[in-house]
Coordinates of C-alpha atoms in Angstrom, one line a residue:
Chain A
X281 CA 0.0 0.0 -0.1
X282 CA 1.4 3.4 -1.0
X283 CA 2.9 5.8 -0.3
X284 CA 5.9 3.4 -1.1
X285 CA 8.6 5.7 0.0
X286 CA 11.4 4.7 -2.4
X287 CA 15.0 4.3 -1.3
X288 CA 16.5 7.9 -0.6
X289 CA 18.8 8.2 -3.5
X290 CA 16.7 6.5 -6.0
X291 CA 14.0 8.9 -4.9
X292 CA 16.0 11.9 -5.8
X293 CA 16.2 10.4 -9.1
X294 CA 12.6 10.1 -9.3
X295 CA 12.3 13.7 -8.1
X296 CA 14.4 14.7 -11.2
X297 CA 12.1 12.7 -13.5
X298 CA 8.9 13.9 -12.1
X299 CA 10.3 17.6 -12.0
X300 CA 11.3 17.0 -15.6
X301 CA 7.6 16.3 -16.7
X302 CA 6.3 19.1 -14.4
X303 CA 8.5 21.6 -16.1
X304 CA 7.8 20.3 -19.5
X305 CA 4.0 20.4 -18.9
X306 CA 4.1 23.8 -17.4
X307 CA 6.0 25.3 -20.2
X308 CA 4.1 23.5 -22.9
X309 CA 0.8 24.3 -21.5
X310 CA 1.7 27.9 -22.0
X311 CA 2.6 29.0 -18.4
X312 CA 6.0 30.2 -19.4
X313 CA 4.5 33.6 -20.5
X314 CA 2.9 36.0 -18.0
X315 CA 0.6 37.3 -20.7
X316 CA -1.1 33.9 -20.8
X317 CA -1.0 33.7 -17.0
X318 CA -2.7 37.1 -16.3
X319 CA -5.3 36.4 -19.1
X320 CA -7.2 34.5 -16.4
X321 CA -7.8 37.9 -14.7
X322 CA -8.7 39.9 -17.7
X323 CA -10.9 37.2 -19.4
X324 CA -9.0 36.9 -22.5
X325 CA -7.3 33.7 -21.9
X326 CA -8.4 31.1 -19.4
X327 CA -5.9 28.5 -20.2
X328 CA -4.6 28.6 -16.6
X329 CA -7.9 28.0 -15.2
X330 CA -8.5 24.9 -17.6
X331 CA -5.0 23.4 -16.8
X332 CA -5.2 24.1 -13.2
X333 CA -8.6 23.0 -12.5
X334 CA -8.3 19.7 -14.8
X335 CA -5.2 18.9 -12.8
X336 CA -7.1 19.2 -9.4
X337 CA -9.8 17.1 -10.5
X338 CA -7.6 14.5 -12.0
X339 CA -5.7 14.4 -8.8
X340 CA -8.7 14.0 -6.7
X341 CA -10.2 11.2 -8.8
X342 CA -6.8 9.5 -8.9
X343 CA -6.4 9.6 -5.2
X344 CA -9.9 8.4 -4.6
X345 CA -9.3 5.5 -7.0
X346 CA -6.0 4.5 -5.4
X347 CA -7.5 4.6 -1.9
X348 CA -10.5 2.6 -3.2
X349 CA -8.4 -0.1 -4.6
X350 CA -6.3 -0.2 -1.5
X351 CA -3.2 1.2 -3.1
X352 CA -2.9 4.2 -1.1
X353 CA -3.2 4.8 2.6
X354 CA -5.1 8.0 3.1
X355 CA -3.8 8.3 6.6
X356 CA -0.3 8.4 5.5
X357 CA -0.4 11.2 2.8
X358 CA 0.2 14.9 3.7
X359 CA -2.9 16.9 4.1
X360 CA -2.2 20.6 4.1
X361 CA -2.7 21.9 7.5
X362 CA -5.3 24.6 8.0
X363 CA -4.1 27.8 9.8
X364 CA -7.0 29.7 9.0
X365 CA -5.8 33.4 9.2
X366 CA -2.4 32.6 8.0
X367 CA -3.8 31.0 4.8
X368 CA -6.2 33.9 4.2
X369 CA -3.4 36.4 4.7
X370 CA -1.1 34.4 2.6
X371 CA -3.5 33.9 -0.2
X372 CA -4.2 37.7 -0.3
X373 CA -0.6 38.5 -0.4
X374 CA 0.0 35.9 -3.2
X375 CA -3.0 37.3 -5.0
X376 CA -1.3 40.8 -5.0
X377 CA 2.1 39.0 -6.1
X378 CA 0.3 37.3 -9.0
X379 CA -1.5 40.4 -10.5
X380 CA 1.5 42.6 -10.0
X381 CA 4.5 40.1 -10.9
X382 CA 2.5 38.1 -13.4
X383 CA 3.9 34.7 -12.3
X384 CA 3.7 32.1 -9.6
X385 CA 7.0 30.6 -8.2
X386 CA 6.6 27.4 -10.3
X387 CA 5.8 29.2 -13.5
X388 CA 8.4 31.8 -13.0
X389 CA 11.3 29.3 -12.7
X390 CA 10.0 27.6 -15.8
X391 CA 9.9 30.7 -17.8
X392 CA 13.3 32.0 -16.4
X393 CA 14.9 29.0 -18.2
X394 CA 13.4 29.7 -21.6
X395 CA 14.9 33.1 -21.4
X396 CA 12.2 35.4 -20.0
X397 CA 14.1 38.1 -18.1
X398 CA 11.1 39.4 -16.4
X399 CA 10.5 35.8 -14.9
X400 CA 14.2 35.9 -13.5
X401 CA 13.5 39.1 -11.7
X402 CA 10.3 37.5 -10.3
X403 CA 12.2 34.4 -8.9
X404 CA 14.8 36.8 -7.4
X405 CA 11.9 38.6 -5.8
X406 CA 10.5 35.4 -4.4
X407 CA 13.9 34.5 -2.9
X408 CA 14.0 37.9 -1.4
X409 CA 10.4 37.7 -0.1
X410 CA 11.2 34.3 1.7
X411 CA 14.4 36.0 3.0
X412 CA 12.5 38.9 4.5
X413 CA 10.0 36.5 6.1
X414 CA 12.9 34.4 7.8
X415 CA 14.3 37.7 9.1
X416 CA 11.0 39.1 10.2
X417 CA 9.6 35.8 11.5
X418 CA 9.4 36.8 15.2
X419 CA 7.0 39.7 14.1
X420 CA 4.7 37.3 12.3
X421 CA 5.0 34.1 14.4
X422 CA 1.7 34.6 16.0
X423 CA -0.2 34.9 12.8
X424 CA 1.8 32.2 11.2
X425 CA 1.2 29.6 13.9
X426 CA -2.2 30.8 15.1
X427 CA -5.7 29.6 14.3
X428 CA -4.6 26.0 13.7
X429 CA -7.7 23.9 12.8
X430 CA -6.1 20.5 12.0
X431 CA -6.2 19.1 8.7
X432 CA -9.6 19.1 7.6
X433 CA -10.9 17.9 4.3
X434 CA -13.6 19.7 2.4
X435 CA -15.9 16.7 2.1
X436 CA -15.8 16.0 5.8
X437 CA -16.3 19.7 6.5
X438 CA -19.4 19.6 4.2
X439 CA -20.3 16.3 5.8
X440 CA -20.7 14.5 2.4
X441 CA -18.8 11.5 1.1
X442 CA -15.5 11.7 -0.7
X443 CA -17.1 10.3 -3.8
X444 CA -20.0 12.7 -3.9
X445 CA -17.6 15.6 -3.3
X446 CA -15.6 14.5 -6.2
X447 CA -18.5 14.2 -8.5
X448 CA -19.7 17.7 -7.7
X449 CA -16.3 19.2 -8.2
X450 CA -15.8 17.5 -11.5
X451 CA -19.2 18.7 -12.7
X452 CA -18.5 22.2 -11.4
X453 CA -15.3 22.3 -13.3
X454 CA -16.9 21.5 -16.6
X455 CA -19.6 24.0 -15.9
X456 CA -16.8 26.5 -15.4
X457 CA -15.0 25.4 -18.6
X458 CA -18.2 26.2 -20.6
X459 CA -18.6 29.6 -18.8
X460 CA -15.1 30.8 -19.2
X461 CA -15.3 30.1 -22.9
X462 CA -18.4 32.3 -23.0
X463 CA -16.2 35.1 -21.4
X464 CA -13.3 34.7 -23.7
X465 CA -15.7 34.9 -26.7
X466 CA -17.1 38.1 -25.4
X467 CA -13.7 39.7 -24.4
X468 CA -11.8 38.6 -27.5
X469 CA -14.8 39.4 -29.9
X470 CA -15.7 36.0 -31.0
X471 CA -12.3 34.3 -30.5
X472 CA -11.7 31.6 -27.7
X473 CA -8.3 30.9 -26.3
X474 CA -9.1 27.2 -26.2
X475 CA -7.9 25.4 -29.2
X476 CA -10.1 22.3 -28.4
X477 CA -12.5 21.6 -31.1
X478 CA -16.1 21.4 -30.0
X479 CA -16.5 17.7 -30.9
X480 CA -13.4 16.8 -28.9
X481 CA -14.5 19.0 -25.9
X482 CA -17.8 17.2 -25.9
X483 CA -16.0 13.9 -25.7
X484 CA -13.8 15.1 -22.9
X485 CA -16.9 16.3 -21.1
X486 CA -18.7 12.9 -21.6
X487 CA -15.7 10.9 -20.4
X488 CA -15.4 13.2 -17.3
X489 CA -19.1 12.8 -16.5
X490 CA -18.5 9.0 -16.7
X491 CA -15.6 9.3 -14.4
X492 CA -17.5 11.4 -12.0
X493 CA -20.4 9.0 -11.8
X494 CA -17.8 6.3 -11.2
X495 CA -16.4 8.3 -8.3
X496 CA -19.7 8.2 -6.7
X497 CA -19.4 4.4 -6.4
X498 CA -15.8 3.9 -5.2
X499 CA -15.5 4.7 -1.5
X500 CA -12.0 4.9 -0.4
X501 CA -10.9 1.9 1.6
X502 CA -9.9 3.1 5.0
X503 CA -7.8 1.1 7.4
X504 CA -10.2 -0.2 9.9
X505 CA -8.6 1.6 12.9
X506 CA -11.5 1.0 15.0
X507 CA -11.3 -2.7 14.7
X508 CA -7.5 -2.5 15.7
X509 CA -8.5 -0.2 18.7
X510 CA -10.9 -2.9 19.9
X511 CA -8.1 -5.3 20.6
X512 CA -6.8 -5.1 24.1
X513 CA -3.2 -4.9 23.2
X514 CA -3.7 -1.9 20.9
X515 CA -1.1 0.7 21.3
X516 CA 1.1 -1.5 23.6
X517 CA 4.1 -0.8 21.5
X518 CA 3.6 3.0 21.4
X519 CA 5.0 5.6 23.8
X520 CA 2.2 7.0 25.9
X521 CA 2.7 10.2 27.9
X522 CA 1.4 9.7 31.5
X523 CA 0.7 12.5 33.9
X524 CA 0.3 11.6 37.6
X525 CA -2.8 12.9 39.8
X526 CA -0.6 14.9 41.9
X527 CA 0.9 16.9 39.0
X528 CA -2.6 17.5 37.7
X529 CA -3.6 18.6 41.1
X530 CA -0.6 21.0 41.5
X531 CA -1.4 22.5 38.1
X532 CA -5.0 22.9 39.0
X533 CA -4.2 24.8 42.2
X534 CA -1.8 26.9 40.3
X535 CA -4.6 27.8 37.8
X536 CA -2.8 26.4 34.9
X537 CA -5.0 26.7 31.8
X538 CA -3.0 24.5 29.5
X539 CA -4.6 21.3 30.6
X540 CA -7.9 20.1 29.1
X541 CA -9.7 16.8 29.9
X542 CA -11.4 14.0 27.9
X543 CA -13.4 11.9 30.1
X544 CA -14.3 8.4 28.6
X545 CA -16.6 7.4 31.3
X546 CA -20.3 6.9 31.1
X547 CA -22.2 10.1 30.8
X548 CA -24.0 9.5 34.3
X549 CA -20.7 9.1 36.2
X550 CA -19.3 12.2 34.2
X551 CA -22.2 14.3 35.2
X552 CA -21.8 13.5 38.9
X553 CA -18.1 14.6 39.0
X554 CA -15.5 15.2 36.4
X555 CA -12.3 17.1 36.1
X556 CA -12.5 20.8 35.3
X557 CA -14.4 21.5 32.0
X558 CA -13.8 18.0 30.8
X559 CA -15.4 16.9 27.5
X560 CA -17.4 13.5 27.8
X561 CA -16.7 11.4 24.6
X562 CA -16.1 7.9 23.4
X563 CA -12.9 7.1 21.4
X564 CA -15.1 6.4 18.5
X565 CA -15.9 10.1 18.3
X566 CA -12.3 11.4 18.2
X567 CA -12.6 12.5 14.7
X568 CA -15.8 14.5 15.2
X569 CA -15.3 18.3 14.8
X570 CA -15.9 18.9 18.5
X571 CA -13.1 16.5 19.5
X572 CA -10.8 17.8 16.6
X573 CA -11.2 21.4 18.3
X574 CA -10.2 19.8 21.7
X575 CA -7.2 17.9 20.5
X576 CA -6.0 20.6 18.2
X577 CA -6.5 23.5 20.7
X578 CA -3.2 25.5 20.6
X579 CA -1.0 25.5 23.5
X580 CA -3.0 22.9 25.4
X581 CA -2.4 19.3 26.3
X582 CA -5.3 16.9 26.3
X583 CA -5.5 14.5 29.2
X584 CA -7.6 11.3 28.8
X585 CA -9.1 9.4 31.6
X586 CA -11.6 6.8 32.5
X587 CA -12.0 4.1 35.1
X588 CA -10.1 1.6 32.9
X589 CA -6.3 2.0 32.4
X590 CA -6.3 -0.2 29.3
X591 CA -9.1 1.9 27.8
X592 CA -7.1 5.1 28.6
X593 CA -4.0 3.7 26.8
X594 CA -5.8 2.5 23.8
X595 CA -7.7 5.7 23.4
X596 CA -4.4 7.7 23.6
X597 CA -2.8 5.5 21.2
X598 CA -5.9 6.0 18.9
X599 CA -5.8 9.8 19.2
X600 CA -2.1 9.7 18.1
X601 CA -2.6 7.3 15.3
X602 CA -5.6 9.3 13.7
X603 CA -3.1 12.3 13.5
X604 CA -3.3 14.3 16.8
X605 CA 0.1 15.8 17.9
X606 CA 1.6 12.9 20.1
X607 CA 3.2 15.5 22.6
X608 CA -0.2 16.9 23.3
X609 CA -2.0 13.6 24.1
X610 CA -1.6 12.4 27.6
X611 CA -3.2 10.0 30.1
X612 CA -4.1 10.5 33.7
X613 CA -2.2 7.7 35.4
X614 CA -4.7 5.4 37.2
X615 CA -7.5 7.4 35.7
X616 CA -10.3 8.8 37.6
X617 CA -10.2 6.3 40.5
X618 CA -6.6 7.2 41.2
X619 CA -7.4 10.9 41.2
X620 CA -10.3 10.3 43.5
X621 CA -8.4 8.2 45.9
X622 CA -5.2 10.1 46.0
X623 CA -6.5 13.7 45.7
X624 CA -10.2 14.1 46.5
X625 CA -10.7 11.5 49.1
X626 CA -7.1 11.5 50.4
X627 CA -6.8 10.1 53.8
X628 CA -3.3 10.6 55.3
X629 CA -1.9 7.7 57.0
X630 CA -1.9 7.6 60.7
X631 CA 1.9 7.7 60.8
X632 CA 3.6 10.1 58.5
X633 CA 6.2 8.4 56.4
X634 CA 10.0 9.4 56.9
X635 CA 10.5 9.9 53.2
X636 CA 10.6 13.8 52.8
X637 CA 9.2 13.8 49.3
X638 CA 6.5 11.5 50.3
X639 CA 5.6 13.4 53.3
X640 CA 5.4 16.8 51.3
X641 CA 3.1 15.1 48.7
X642 CA 0.8 13.8 51.5
X643 CA 0.8 17.2 53.1
X644 CA -0.2 18.8 49.8
X645 CA -2.8 16.4 49.2
X646 CA -4.2 16.8 52.6
X647 CA -4.1 20.7 52.4
X648 CA -5.5 21.1 49.0
X649 CA -7.7 18.0 48.3
X650 CA -10.9 19.9 49.5
X651 CA -10.0 22.9 47.4
X652 CA -9.5 20.8 44.3
X653 CA -12.9 19.2 45.0
X654 CA -14.4 22.9 45.0
X655 CA -12.7 23.6 41.7
X656 CA -14.2 20.5 40.1
X657 CA -17.6 21.3 41.5
X658 CA -17.5 24.8 40.3
X659 CA -16.5 23.9 36.8
X660 CA -20.0 22.9 35.5
X661 CA -21.7 22.8 33.0
X662 CA -20.4 19.5 31.5
X663 CA -20.6 18.8 27.9
X664 CA -21.3 15.3 26.5
X665 CA -20.4 14.9 22.8
X666 CA -23.5 13.9 21.0
X667 CA -22.5 10.5 19.1
X668 CA -23.1 10.9 15.3
X669 CA -23.4 8.2 12.7
X670 CA -19.9 8.3 11.0
X671 CA -18.0 6.2 8.6
X672 CA -15.2 3.9 9.8
X673 CA -12.4 5.8 11.5
X674 CA -9.4 5.7 9.5
X675 CA -7.9 9.0 10.5
X676 CA -9.2 12.4 11.1
X677 CA -9.0 13.6 7.5
Chain B
X92 CA 0.1 27.9 -37.4
X93 CA -0.5 30.8 -34.9
X94 CA 1.0 31.3 -31.6
X95 CA -1.8 29.8 -29.5
X96 CA -2.2 26.5 -31.2
X97 CA 1.4 25.6 -30.6
X98 CA 0.8 25.0 -27.0
X99 CA -0.5 21.7 -25.7
X100 CA -4.2 21.2 -25.3
X101 CA -5.1 22.6 -21.9
X102 CA -7.4 19.7 -20.7
X103 CA -4.7 17.2 -21.9
X104 CA -2.0 19.2 -20.0
X105 CA -4.1 19.4 -16.9
X106 CA -4.8 15.7 -17.1
X107 CA -1.3 14.9 -17.3
X108 CA -0.3 17.3 -14.6
X109 CA -3.0 15.6 -12.4
X110 CA -1.6 12.2 -13.0
X111 CA 1.9 13.6 -12.0
X112 CA 0.5 14.8 -8.7
X113 CA -0.9 11.5 -8.0
X114 CA 2.3 9.6 -8.9
X115 CA 4.2 11.9 -6.4
X116 CA 1.8 11.3 -3.6
X117 CA 1.7 7.6 -4.4
X118 CA 5.6 7.7 -4.1
X119 CA 6.1 10.0 -1.2
X120 CA 2.7 10.9 0.3
X121 CA 3.3 14.4 -0.9
X122 CA 2.7 16.3 -4.2
X123 CA 4.6 18.8 -6.2
X124 CA 6.2 22.1 -5.1
X125 CA 8.0 25.3 -6.0
X126 CA 8.1 27.9 -3.3
X127 CA 9.5 25.1 -1.0
X128 CA 12.5 24.7 -3.3
X129 CA 13.2 28.3 -3.3
X130 CA 12.9 28.4 0.5
X131 CA 15.4 25.6 0.8
X132 CA 17.8 27.5 -1.5
X133 CA 17.4 30.6 0.6
X134 CA 17.9 28.7 3.8
X135 CA 20.9 26.7 2.4
X136 CA 22.4 30.0 1.2
X137 CA 22.0 31.6 4.7
X138 CA 23.6 28.5 6.2
X139 CA 26.5 28.8 3.9
X140 CA 27.1 32.4 4.6
X141 CA 26.3 32.5 8.1
X142 CA 26.5 28.9 9.6
X143 CA 25.9 30.3 13.1
X144 CA 23.0 32.7 12.3
X145 CA 21.5 34.2 15.3
X146 CA 18.2 34.9 13.3
X147 CA 15.5 33.3 15.5
X148 CA 14.0 31.4 12.5
X149 CA 17.3 30.0 11.4
X150 CA 18.3 28.9 14.9
X151 CA 14.9 26.9 15.3
X152 CA 15.2 25.5 11.7
X153 CA 18.9 24.4 12.3
X154 CA 17.7 22.7 15.5
X155 CA 15.0 20.8 13.9
X156 CA 16.4 20.1 10.4
X157 CA 19.7 18.2 10.9
X158 CA 20.0 17.3 7.1
X159 CA 21.2 19.6 4.4
X160 CA 18.4 21.6 2.6
X161 CA 20.2 20.8 -0.6
X162 CA 19.8 17.1 -0.8
X163 CA 16.1 17.2 -0.7
X164 CA 13.2 15.9 -3.0
X165 CA 12.1 19.5 -3.7
X166 CA 15.5 20.7 -4.9
X167 CA 15.9 17.8 -7.3
X168 CA 12.3 18.1 -8.5
X169 CA 13.0 21.8 -9.3
X170 CA 16.3 20.9 -11.1
X171 CA 14.2 18.4 -13.3
X172 CA 11.6 21.2 -13.7
X173 CA 14.2 23.6 -15.1
X174 CA 15.5 20.9 -17.5
X175 CA 11.9 19.9 -18.5
X176 CA 11.0 23.6 -19.2
X177 CA 14.3 24.2 -21.2
X178 CA 13.7 21.1 -23.3
X179 CA 10.2 21.9 -24.0
X180 CA 11.2 25.5 -25.0
X181 CA 13.8 24.0 -27.3
X182 CA 11.6 21.6 -28.8
X183 CA 9.0 24.2 -29.5
X184 CA 11.3 27.0 -30.4
X185 CA 10.4 29.3 -27.6
X186 CA 13.8 29.6 -26.0
X187 CA 15.0 33.3 -26.4
X188 CA 15.9 36.1 -24.2
X189 CA 13.1 38.5 -23.8
X190 CA 11.5 41.0 -21.4
X191 CA 7.8 40.6 -21.8
X192 CA 5.8 43.5 -20.9
X193 CA 2.3 45.2 -21.6
X194 CA 2.1 47.6 -24.2
X195 CA 1.7 50.6 -22.0
X196 CA 4.9 50.2 -19.6
X197 CA 8.5 50.1 -20.2
X198 CA 10.9 47.0 -19.7
X199 CA 12.2 48.7 -16.5
X200 CA 8.7 49.2 -15.0
X201 CA 8.1 45.5 -15.9
X202 CA 11.2 44.2 -14.1
X203 CA 10.4 46.4 -11.1
X204 CA 6.9 45.0 -10.9
X205 CA 8.3 41.5 -11.4
X206 CA 10.6 41.9 -8.4
X207 CA 7.8 43.2 -6.2
X208 CA 5.4 40.7 -7.4
X209 CA 7.9 37.9 -6.6
X210 CA 8.6 39.2 -3.3
X211 CA 4.9 39.3 -2.3
X212 CA 4.4 35.9 -3.6
X213 CA 7.6 34.7 -1.7
X214 CA 6.1 36.2 1.6
X215 CA 2.5 34.9 1.0
X216 CA 3.7 31.5 0.2
X217 CA 5.2 31.4 3.7
X218 CA 1.9 32.2 5.5
X219 CA -0.1 29.9 3.0
X220 CA 2.4 27.2 3.6
X221 CA 3.1 26.7 -0.2
X222 CA 2.3 28.4 -3.4
X223 CA 0.0 27.7 -6.2
X224 CA 1.5 24.3 -6.5
X225 CA 2.2 23.0 -3.1
X226 CA -0.6 24.5 -1.2
X227 CA -3.2 25.2 -4.1
X228 CA -3.0 22.3 -6.4
X229 CA -1.7 19.6 -4.2
X230 CA -3.9 20.7 -1.6
X231 CA -7.0 20.5 -3.7
X232 CA -5.9 17.0 -5.0
X233 CA -6.0 15.8 -1.5
X234 CA -9.2 17.4 -0.8
X235 CA -7.9 19.6 1.9
X236 CA -9.8 22.7 3.1
X237 CA -6.5 24.7 3.2
X238 CA -5.9 23.9 -0.5
X239 CA -9.2 25.0 -1.8
X240 CA -9.3 28.0 0.5
X241 CA -5.9 29.3 -0.6
X242 CA -6.7 28.8 -4.3
X243 CA -9.9 30.6 -3.8
X244 CA -8.3 33.6 -2.0
X245 CA -5.3 33.9 -4.4
X246 CA -7.6 34.0 -7.5
X247 CA -10.3 36.0 -5.7
X248 CA -7.6 38.7 -4.7
X249 CA -6.4 38.6 -8.3
X250 CA -9.8 39.3 -9.7
X251 CA -10.6 42.1 -7.3
X252 CA -7.2 43.7 -7.9
X253 CA -7.1 43.1 -11.8
X254 CA -8.9 46.5 -12.6
X255 CA -6.5 48.5 -10.6
X256 CA -3.4 47.0 -12.3
X257 CA -4.7 46.9 -15.8
X258 CA -1.9 49.2 -17.0
X259 CA 0.6 46.7 -16.2
X260 CA -0.9 44.3 -18.7
X261 CA -3.3 45.6 -21.3

């Protein structure tokens, strides 16, 4: 199952070959002249639109088909992370760059090497821009790293299947091809920039519609992570971060806001008493939007607990396997029972131990136990994540 | 034969480009890119000029990237891209030194605009975590919200601005 990750040196050879075709195609598609590229903004030449959109839908159908036939593990491929404001600001700046400079980075490099001096200046500009970004990074780090929303995929966000989404995008693409042709004819007074003969375009459209319908019926084969999760030894070989009840207690007393809790117990138990602002959920729900927001919250660690050590470990392993940052996923050592026994209901032994460390711990527990109980009681209301019918969990795409 | 018909059919070019992205993802789980390679070049150059740079970004980069920025997939891909573009230009007789500019501006204005545009694209690509290729095209191929969003914003901004920069092009 792909990705196959070729041997490193051979991989660089493949990069060279893939790059060769990338460059050849960009150049031969007409992307090596800014006149053709900006045509898309002035309506006289939509070649960029046609090539770009066709590449995107081909890519989508290809990825979907590979996943369906079990040739590609969708959990292992790179999904562009969404840093909402950073992406929007970046897109706007790039939009300015595009209309002022007339290229984008890839096309400018292509054009430079067929002799376009203006493209060379653009490439120099790109390098300068990146250099400025590196120098000025401390000023913009907040924006760059902020508003992280995980790696959502649009079909999930729209709550439709991957196949239906692909179908809709393909149909939409061909609708736009028809529309941009109309615009070209108007702007160029009866002349289209598309050399495709009408009959050929009809055939291409027919083919695309067939492919789009086909896409509806090829659901991606997702690794059945939940079946794995159900096995008692799931995650045994993984490194799990444990945090002790005492550490949690100390941080609660200090008013540390960087901890958030996921309570896996039954809703009844959860409603009676839970750690501050815990979210009650089942591991099966870890990919729901609500839980994504919890696990992906910036600058926070998520501490999982229940009444069952084995469940806690498997849940933490699942959270890491579906793509949440391993360093942010923690397990409360001993679960809620340990927290209750050691902190909330702590009874100091009749004779204080000689060990100083242990004695300090006991004194802390004795002194602050009631206060922590108060913190827990004050932290209502408590939310239960509503279970939602969902396809088999294979990764939080 | 006129100028335009010499180019490849756009749907065929797009189809082949899409297949290339699928192939890249099948091999390495990641698609094509361009701004990333320029970034590696910039970082590699900074490392060569100032190996112990105190620039905060470089310090954290050097700490988290023990390997050379040169011997990377993206750099080799871009070397391939350069060769590919050159070969295509050669075959189709398009290789010649020229400064292309709109009819209403001078070559000098065009070059200044190109540098400014490039700088903006360079900066924007860092916020967007990729340019039209790595963030937009690959991002859409893997269905990512970020990919669709960045494509929409880049082109949307371009359309909003187009009337104001008409003089550069028309």
